[in-house]
mmCIF file of C-alpha atoms in Angstrom:
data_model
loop_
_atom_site.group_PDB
_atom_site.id
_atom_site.type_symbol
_atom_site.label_atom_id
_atom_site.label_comp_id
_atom_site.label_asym_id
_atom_site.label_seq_id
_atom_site.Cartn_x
_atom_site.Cartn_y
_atom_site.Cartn_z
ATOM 1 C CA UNK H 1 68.767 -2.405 -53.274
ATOM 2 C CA UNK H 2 58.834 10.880 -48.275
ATOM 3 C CA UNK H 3 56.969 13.101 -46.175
ATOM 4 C CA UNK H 4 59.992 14.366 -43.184
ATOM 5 C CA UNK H 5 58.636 15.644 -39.033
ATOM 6 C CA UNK H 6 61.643 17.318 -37.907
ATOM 7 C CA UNK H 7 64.157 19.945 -39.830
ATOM 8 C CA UNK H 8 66.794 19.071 -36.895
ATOM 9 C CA UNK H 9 66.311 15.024 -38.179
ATOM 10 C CA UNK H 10 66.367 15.927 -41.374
ATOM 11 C CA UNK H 11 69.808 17.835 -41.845
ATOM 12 C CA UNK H 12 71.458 14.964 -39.432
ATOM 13 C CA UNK H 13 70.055 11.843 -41.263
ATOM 14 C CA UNK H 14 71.306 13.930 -44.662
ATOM 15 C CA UNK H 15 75.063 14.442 -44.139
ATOM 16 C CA UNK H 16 75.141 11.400 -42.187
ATOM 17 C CA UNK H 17 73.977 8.783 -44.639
ATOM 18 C CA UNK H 18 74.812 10.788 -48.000
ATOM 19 C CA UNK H 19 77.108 8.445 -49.372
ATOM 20 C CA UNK H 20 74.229 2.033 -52.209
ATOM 21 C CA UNK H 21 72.402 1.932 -52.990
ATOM 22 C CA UNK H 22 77.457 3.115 -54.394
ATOM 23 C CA UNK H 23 86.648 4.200 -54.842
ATOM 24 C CA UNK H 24 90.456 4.759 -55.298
ATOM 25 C CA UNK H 25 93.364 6.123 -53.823
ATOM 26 C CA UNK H 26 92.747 9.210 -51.744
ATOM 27 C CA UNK H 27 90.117 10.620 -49.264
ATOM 28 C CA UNK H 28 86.782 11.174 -49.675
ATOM 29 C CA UNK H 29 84.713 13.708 -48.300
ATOM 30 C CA UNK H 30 81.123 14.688 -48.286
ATOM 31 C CA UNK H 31 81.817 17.694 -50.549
ATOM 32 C CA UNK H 32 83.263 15.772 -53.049
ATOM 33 C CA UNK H 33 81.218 13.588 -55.801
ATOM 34 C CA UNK H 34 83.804 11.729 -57.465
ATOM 35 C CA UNK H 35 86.640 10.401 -55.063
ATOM 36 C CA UNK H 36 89.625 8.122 -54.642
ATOM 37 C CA UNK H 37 89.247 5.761 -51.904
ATOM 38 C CA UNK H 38 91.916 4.886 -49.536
ATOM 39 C CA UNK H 39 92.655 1.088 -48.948
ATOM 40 C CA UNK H 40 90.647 -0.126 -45.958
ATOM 41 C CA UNK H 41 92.243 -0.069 -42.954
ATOM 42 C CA UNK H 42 92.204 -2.833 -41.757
ATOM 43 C CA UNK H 43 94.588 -6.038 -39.823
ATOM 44 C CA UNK H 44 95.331 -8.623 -42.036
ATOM 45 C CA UNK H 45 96.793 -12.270 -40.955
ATOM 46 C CA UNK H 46 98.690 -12.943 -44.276
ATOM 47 C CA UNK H 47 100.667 -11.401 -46.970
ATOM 48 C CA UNK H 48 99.002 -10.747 -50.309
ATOM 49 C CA UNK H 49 101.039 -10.272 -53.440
ATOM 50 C CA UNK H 50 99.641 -7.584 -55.132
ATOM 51 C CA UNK H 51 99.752 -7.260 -59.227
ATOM 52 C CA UNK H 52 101.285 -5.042 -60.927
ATOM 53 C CA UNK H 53 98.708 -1.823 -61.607
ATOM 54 C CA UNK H 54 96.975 -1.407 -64.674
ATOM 55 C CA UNK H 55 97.083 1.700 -66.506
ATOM 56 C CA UNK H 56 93.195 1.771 -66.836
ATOM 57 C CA UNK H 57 91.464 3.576 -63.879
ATOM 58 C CA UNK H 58 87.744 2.381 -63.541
ATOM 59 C CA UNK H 59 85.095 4.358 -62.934
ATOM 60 C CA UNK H 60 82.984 2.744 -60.197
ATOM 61 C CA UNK H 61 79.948 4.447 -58.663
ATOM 62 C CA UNK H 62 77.518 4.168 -56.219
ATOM 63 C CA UNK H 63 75.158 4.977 -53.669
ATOM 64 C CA UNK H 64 75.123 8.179 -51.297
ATOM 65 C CA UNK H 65 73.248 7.174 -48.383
ATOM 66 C CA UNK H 66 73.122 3.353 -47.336
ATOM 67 C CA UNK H 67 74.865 2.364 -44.218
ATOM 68 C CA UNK H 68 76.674 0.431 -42.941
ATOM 69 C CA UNK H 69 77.665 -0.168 -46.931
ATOM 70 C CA UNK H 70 78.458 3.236 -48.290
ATOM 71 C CA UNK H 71 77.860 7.074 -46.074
ATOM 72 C CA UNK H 72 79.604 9.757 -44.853
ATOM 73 C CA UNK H 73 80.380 9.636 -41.336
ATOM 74 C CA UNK H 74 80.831 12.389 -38.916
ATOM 75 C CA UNK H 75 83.892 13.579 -39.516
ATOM 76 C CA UNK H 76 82.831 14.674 -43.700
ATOM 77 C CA UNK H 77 84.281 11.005 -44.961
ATOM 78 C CA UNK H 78 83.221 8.693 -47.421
ATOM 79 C CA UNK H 79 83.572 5.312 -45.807
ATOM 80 C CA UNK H 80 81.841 2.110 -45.256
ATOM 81 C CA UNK H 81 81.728 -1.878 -46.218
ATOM 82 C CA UNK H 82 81.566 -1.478 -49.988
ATOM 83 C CA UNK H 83 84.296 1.216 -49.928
ATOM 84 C CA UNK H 84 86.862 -1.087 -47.750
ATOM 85 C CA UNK H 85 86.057 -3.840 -49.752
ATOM 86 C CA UNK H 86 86.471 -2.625 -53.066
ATOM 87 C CA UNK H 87 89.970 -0.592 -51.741
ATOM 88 C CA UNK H 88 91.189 -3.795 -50.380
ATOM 89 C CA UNK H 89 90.026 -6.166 -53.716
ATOM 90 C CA UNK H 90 91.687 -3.195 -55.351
ATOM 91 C CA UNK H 91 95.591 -3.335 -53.547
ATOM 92 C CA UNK H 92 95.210 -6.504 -53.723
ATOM 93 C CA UNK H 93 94.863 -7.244 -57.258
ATOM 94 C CA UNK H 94 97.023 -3.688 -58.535
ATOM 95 C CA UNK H 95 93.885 -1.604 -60.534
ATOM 96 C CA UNK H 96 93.435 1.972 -59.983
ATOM 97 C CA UNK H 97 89.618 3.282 -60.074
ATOM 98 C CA UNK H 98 87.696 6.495 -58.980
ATOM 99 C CA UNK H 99 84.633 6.024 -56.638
ATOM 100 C CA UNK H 100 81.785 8.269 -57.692
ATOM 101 C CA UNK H 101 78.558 8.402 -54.918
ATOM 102 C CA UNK H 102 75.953 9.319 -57.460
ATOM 103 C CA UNK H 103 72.979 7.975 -55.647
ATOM 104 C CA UNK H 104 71.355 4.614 -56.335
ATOM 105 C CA UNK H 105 69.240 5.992 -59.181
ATOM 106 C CA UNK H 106 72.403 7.890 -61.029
ATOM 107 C CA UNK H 107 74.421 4.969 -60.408
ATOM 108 C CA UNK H 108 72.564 2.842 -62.035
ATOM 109 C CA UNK H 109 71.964 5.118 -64.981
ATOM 110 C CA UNK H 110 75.894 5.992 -65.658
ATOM 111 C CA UNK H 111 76.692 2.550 -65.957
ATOM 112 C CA UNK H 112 74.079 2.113 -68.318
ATOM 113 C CA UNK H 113 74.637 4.645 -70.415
ATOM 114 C CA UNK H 114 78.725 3.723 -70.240
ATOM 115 C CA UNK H 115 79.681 6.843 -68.095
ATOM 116 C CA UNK H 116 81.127 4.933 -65.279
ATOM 117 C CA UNK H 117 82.163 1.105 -65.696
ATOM 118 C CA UNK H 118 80.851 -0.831 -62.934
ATOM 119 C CA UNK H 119 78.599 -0.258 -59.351
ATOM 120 C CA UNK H 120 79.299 -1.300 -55.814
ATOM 121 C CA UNK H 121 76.600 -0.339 -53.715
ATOM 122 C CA UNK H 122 74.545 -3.138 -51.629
ATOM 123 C CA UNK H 123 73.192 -4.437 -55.413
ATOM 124 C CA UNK H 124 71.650 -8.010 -54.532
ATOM 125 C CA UNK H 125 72.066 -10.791 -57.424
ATOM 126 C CA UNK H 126 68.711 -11.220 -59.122
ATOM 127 C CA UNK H 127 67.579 -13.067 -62.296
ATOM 128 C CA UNK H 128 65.708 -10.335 -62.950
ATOM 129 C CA UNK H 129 68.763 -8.041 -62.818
ATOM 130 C CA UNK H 130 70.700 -10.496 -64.703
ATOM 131 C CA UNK H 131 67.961 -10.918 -67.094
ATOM 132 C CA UNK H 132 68.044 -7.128 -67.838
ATOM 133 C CA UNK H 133 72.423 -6.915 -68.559
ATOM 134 C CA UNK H 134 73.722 -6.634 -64.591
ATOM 135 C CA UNK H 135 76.659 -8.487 -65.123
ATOM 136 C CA UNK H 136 77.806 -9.881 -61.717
ATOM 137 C CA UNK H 137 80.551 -10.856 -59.179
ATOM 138 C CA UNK H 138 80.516 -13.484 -57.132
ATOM 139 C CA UNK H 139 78.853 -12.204 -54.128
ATOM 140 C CA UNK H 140 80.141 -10.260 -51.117
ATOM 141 C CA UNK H 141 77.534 -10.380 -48.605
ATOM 142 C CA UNK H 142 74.353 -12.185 -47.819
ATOM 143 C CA UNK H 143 71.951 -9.695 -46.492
ATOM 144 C CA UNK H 144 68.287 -10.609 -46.122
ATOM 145 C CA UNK H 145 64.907 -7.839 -46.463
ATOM 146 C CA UNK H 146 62.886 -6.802 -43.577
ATOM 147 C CA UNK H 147 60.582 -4.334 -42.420
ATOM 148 C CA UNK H 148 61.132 -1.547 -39.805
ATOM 149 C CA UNK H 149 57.793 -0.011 -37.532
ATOM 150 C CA UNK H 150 57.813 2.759 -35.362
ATOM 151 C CA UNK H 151 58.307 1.762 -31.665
ATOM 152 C CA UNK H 152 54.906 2.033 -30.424
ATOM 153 C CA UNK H 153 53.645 -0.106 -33.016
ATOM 154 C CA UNK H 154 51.049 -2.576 -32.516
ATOM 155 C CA UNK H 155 51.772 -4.383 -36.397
ATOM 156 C CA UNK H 156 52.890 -7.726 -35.339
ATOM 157 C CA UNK H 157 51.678 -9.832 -38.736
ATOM 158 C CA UNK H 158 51.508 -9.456 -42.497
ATOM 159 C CA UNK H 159 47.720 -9.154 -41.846
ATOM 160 C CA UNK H 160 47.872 -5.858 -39.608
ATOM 161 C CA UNK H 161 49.371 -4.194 -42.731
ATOM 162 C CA UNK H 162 45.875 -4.574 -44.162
ATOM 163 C CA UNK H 163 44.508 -1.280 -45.317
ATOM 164 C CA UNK H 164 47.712 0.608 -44.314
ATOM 165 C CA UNK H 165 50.542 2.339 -46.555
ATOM 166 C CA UNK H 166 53.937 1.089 -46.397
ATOM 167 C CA UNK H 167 57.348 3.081 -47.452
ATOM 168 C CA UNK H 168 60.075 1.501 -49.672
ATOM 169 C CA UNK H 169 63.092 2.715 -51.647
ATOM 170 C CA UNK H 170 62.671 2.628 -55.507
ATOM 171 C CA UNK H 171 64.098 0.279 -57.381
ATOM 172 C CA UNK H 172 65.715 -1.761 -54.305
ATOM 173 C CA UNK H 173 64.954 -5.210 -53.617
ATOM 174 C CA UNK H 174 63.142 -4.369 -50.691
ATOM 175 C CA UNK H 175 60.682 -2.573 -53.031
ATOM 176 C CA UNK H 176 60.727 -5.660 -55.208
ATOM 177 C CA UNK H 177 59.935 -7.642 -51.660
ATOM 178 C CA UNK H 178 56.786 -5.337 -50.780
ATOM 179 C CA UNK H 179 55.886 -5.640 -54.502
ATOM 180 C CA UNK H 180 55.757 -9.365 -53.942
ATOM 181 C CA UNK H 181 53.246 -9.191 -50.938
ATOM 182 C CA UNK H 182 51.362 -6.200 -51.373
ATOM 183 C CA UNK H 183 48.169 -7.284 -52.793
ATOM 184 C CA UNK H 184 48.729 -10.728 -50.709
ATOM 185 C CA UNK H 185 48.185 -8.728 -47.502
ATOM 186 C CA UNK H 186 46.250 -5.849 -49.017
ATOM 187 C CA UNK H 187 48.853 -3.010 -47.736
ATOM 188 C CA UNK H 188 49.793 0.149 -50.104
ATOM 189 C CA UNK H 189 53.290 1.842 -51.254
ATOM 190 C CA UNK H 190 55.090 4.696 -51.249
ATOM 191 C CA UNK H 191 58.037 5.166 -53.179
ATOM 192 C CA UNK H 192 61.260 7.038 -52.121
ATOM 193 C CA UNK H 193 64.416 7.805 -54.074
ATOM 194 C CA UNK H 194 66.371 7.446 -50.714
ATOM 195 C CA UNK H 195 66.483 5.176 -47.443
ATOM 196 C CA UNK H 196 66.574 8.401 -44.881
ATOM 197 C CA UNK H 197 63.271 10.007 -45.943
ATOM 198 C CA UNK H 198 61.993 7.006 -45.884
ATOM 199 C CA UNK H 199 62.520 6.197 -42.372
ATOM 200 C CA UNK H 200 60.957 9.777 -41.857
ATOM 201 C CA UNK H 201 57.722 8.776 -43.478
ATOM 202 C CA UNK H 202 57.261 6.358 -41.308
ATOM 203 C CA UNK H 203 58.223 8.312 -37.766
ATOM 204 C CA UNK H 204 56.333 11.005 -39.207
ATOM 205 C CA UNK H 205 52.912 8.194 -39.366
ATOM 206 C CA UNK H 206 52.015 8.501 -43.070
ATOM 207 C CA UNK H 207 53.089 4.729 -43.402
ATOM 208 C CA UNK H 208 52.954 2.104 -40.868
ATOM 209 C CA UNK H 209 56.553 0.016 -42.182
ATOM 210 C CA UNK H 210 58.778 0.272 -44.636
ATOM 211 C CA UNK H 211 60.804 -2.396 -46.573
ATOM 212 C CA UNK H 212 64.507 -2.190 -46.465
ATOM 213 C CA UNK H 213 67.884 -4.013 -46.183
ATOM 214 C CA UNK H 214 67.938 -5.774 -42.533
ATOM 215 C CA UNK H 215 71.889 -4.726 -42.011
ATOM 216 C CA UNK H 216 71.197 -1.378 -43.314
ATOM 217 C CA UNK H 217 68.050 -0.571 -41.164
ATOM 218 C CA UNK H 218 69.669 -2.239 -38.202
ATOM 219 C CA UNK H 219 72.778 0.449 -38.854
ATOM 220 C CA UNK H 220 70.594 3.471 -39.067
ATOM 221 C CA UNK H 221 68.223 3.146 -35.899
ATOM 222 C CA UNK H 222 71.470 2.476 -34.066
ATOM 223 C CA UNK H 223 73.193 5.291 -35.914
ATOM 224 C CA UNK H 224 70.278 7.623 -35.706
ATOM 225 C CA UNK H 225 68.655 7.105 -32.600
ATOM 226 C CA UNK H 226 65.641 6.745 -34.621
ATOM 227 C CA UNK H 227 62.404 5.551 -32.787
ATOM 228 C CA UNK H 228 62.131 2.586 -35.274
ATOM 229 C CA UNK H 229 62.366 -0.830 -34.278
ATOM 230 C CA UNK H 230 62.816 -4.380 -36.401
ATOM 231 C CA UNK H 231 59.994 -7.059 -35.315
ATOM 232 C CA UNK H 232 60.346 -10.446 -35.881
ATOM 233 C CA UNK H 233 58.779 -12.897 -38.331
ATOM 234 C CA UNK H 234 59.071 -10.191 -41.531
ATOM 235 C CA UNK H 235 62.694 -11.382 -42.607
ATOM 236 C CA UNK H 236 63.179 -13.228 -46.231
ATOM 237 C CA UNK H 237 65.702 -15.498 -47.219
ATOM 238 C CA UNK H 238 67.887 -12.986 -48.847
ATOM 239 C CA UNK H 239 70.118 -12.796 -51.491
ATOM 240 C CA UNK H 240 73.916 -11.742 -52.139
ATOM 241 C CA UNK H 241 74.968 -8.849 -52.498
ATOM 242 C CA UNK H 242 77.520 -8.095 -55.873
ATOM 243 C CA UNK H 243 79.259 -5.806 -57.771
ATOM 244 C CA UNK H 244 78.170 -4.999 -61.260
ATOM 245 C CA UNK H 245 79.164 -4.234 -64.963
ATOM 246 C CA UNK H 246 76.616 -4.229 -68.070
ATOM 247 C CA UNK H 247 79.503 -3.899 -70.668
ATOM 248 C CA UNK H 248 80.327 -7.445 -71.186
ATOM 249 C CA UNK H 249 83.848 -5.245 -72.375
ATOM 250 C CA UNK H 250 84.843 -4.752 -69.211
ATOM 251 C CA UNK H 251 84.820 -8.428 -67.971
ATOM 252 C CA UNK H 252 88.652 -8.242 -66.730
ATOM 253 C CA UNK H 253 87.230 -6.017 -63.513
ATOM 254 C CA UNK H 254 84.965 -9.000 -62.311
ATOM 255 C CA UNK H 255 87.409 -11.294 -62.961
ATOM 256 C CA UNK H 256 90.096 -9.395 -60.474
ATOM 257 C CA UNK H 257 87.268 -8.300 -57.803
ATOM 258 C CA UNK H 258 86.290 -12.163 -57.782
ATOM 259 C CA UNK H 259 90.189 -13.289 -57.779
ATOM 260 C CA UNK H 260 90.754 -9.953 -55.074
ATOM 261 C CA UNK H 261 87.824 -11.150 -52.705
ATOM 262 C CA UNK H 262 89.217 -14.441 -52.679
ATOM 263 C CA UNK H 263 91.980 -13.463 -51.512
ATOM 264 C CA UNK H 264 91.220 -10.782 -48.443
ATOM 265 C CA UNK H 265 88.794 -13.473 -47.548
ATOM 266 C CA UNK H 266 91.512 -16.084 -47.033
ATOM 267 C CA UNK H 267 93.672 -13.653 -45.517
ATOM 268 C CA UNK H 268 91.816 -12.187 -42.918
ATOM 269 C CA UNK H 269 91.061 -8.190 -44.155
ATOM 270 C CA UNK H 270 87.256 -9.288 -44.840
ATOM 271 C CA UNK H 271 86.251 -10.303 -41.961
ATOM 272 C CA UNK H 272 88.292 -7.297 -40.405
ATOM 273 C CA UNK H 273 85.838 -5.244 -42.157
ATOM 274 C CA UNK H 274 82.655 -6.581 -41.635
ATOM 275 C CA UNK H 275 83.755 -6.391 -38.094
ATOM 276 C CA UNK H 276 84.826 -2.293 -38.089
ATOM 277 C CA UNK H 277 80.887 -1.773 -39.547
ATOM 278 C CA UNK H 278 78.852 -4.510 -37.599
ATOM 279 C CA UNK H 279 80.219 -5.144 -34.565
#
């Protein structure tokens, strides 16, 4: 996988990330919960033979507000790298499915509970998650956890978080990466349901860094103009990222996202995407 300083930073950051922590056939907007994603638009270099569509439309959901992977942009749509992904895997291989942006929290929970049938929304592989009934894809994307300062920072090490709060996203891996160091380093946490007010606690001084996704944090202080900046020496290894059942029942969606992702990788319409978000 907050305290705010500005109203005007506030309403931006809102309806510009509300969107992993997070599809079918029509457009999304940011007034609408559950949607039908387009197909990505993107250039492919070869054909794909598409399946023939399955009556059964899955329910997918995921998160509101983590870009580059899932947000509204300025123009009221639902877009980003999970949502052209999952349209592509999802033309390619014939299934129907309706994207729901609950937030990471509700996402989590309706698959859970058996409301929805699977989530797509930056969810890195873990034994841990595996351990507890995530039942993954192969993975999409290798993105790694980092921290983000504000720009007139003077935090350079682990050690100068000594003493000092830091702000993370619940229930994200970069929560389970400050987890990890915390009492190493002797920092404290803060615990947010979502990545903008996050960032706010930080710019607004109440904690020093906080812990998130290095693509996603890169994305939003580009995005945002925010006065946040990404030192070096704080990245981890990583881990994938994957989308996820916990109904062993529905097994025949992995096995077409995996077969799917094979295929827009060989063709050329995944790397088309990573390059519309990244680049």
């Amino acid at each position: 996988m907050k305290k705010l300083i500005a109203a005007t930073i506030i309403t931006t950051m809102a309806f510009s990330m509300t969107a992993c922590g997070t599809g079918s056939s029509s457009e999304t907007t940011a007034s609408v919960v559950s949607t039908e994603a387009k197909p990505a638009e993107t250039t492919s270099t070869a054909e794909t033979t598409a399946k023939a569509p399955s009556d059964k439309k899955w329910i997918i959901t995921t998160d509101t507000a983590f870009m580059p992977f899932e947000y509204t942009d300025k123009t009221g749509v639902f877009v980003g790298i999970d949502v052209d992904i999952l349209a592509a895997v999802a033309e390619d291989q014939g299934f129907s499915y309706d994207l729901q942006p609950l937030g990471w929290d509700g996402a989590v929970a309706a698959v859970q509970s058996g409301q929805a049938d699977a989530i797509i929304a930056g969810a890195s592989i873990t034994d841990e998650r595996k351990a507890n009934g995530w039942i993954f894809t192969d993975g999409y994307y290798n993105a790694t956890e980092t921290i983000a300062v504000s720009k007139d920072t003077e935090i350079s090490s682990w050690d100068d978080l000594k003493g000092k709060n830091v702000a993370v996203k619940n229930g994200t891996t970069g929560c389970e990466y400050a987890e990890s160091l915390k009492d190493q380093y002797g920092f404290t946490i803060t615990k947010f349901e979502d990545s903008p007010t996050m960032y706010q606690d930080v710019l607004a001084g109440n904690s020093v860094a906080c812990f998130d996704d290095t693509p996603v944090m890169a994305a939003n202080i580009k995005q945002h103009d925010l006065a946040l900046k990404i030192p070096d020496g704080f990245e981890n290894e990583g881990s994938p990222y994957g989308m996820a059942i916990m109904n062993s029942e529905n097994q025949e969606l992995i096995d077409m996202f995996n077969e799917g992702l094979k295929n827009i990788q060989a063709n050329g319409t995944y790397d088309a995407i990573l390059d519309k978000y990244l680049k």
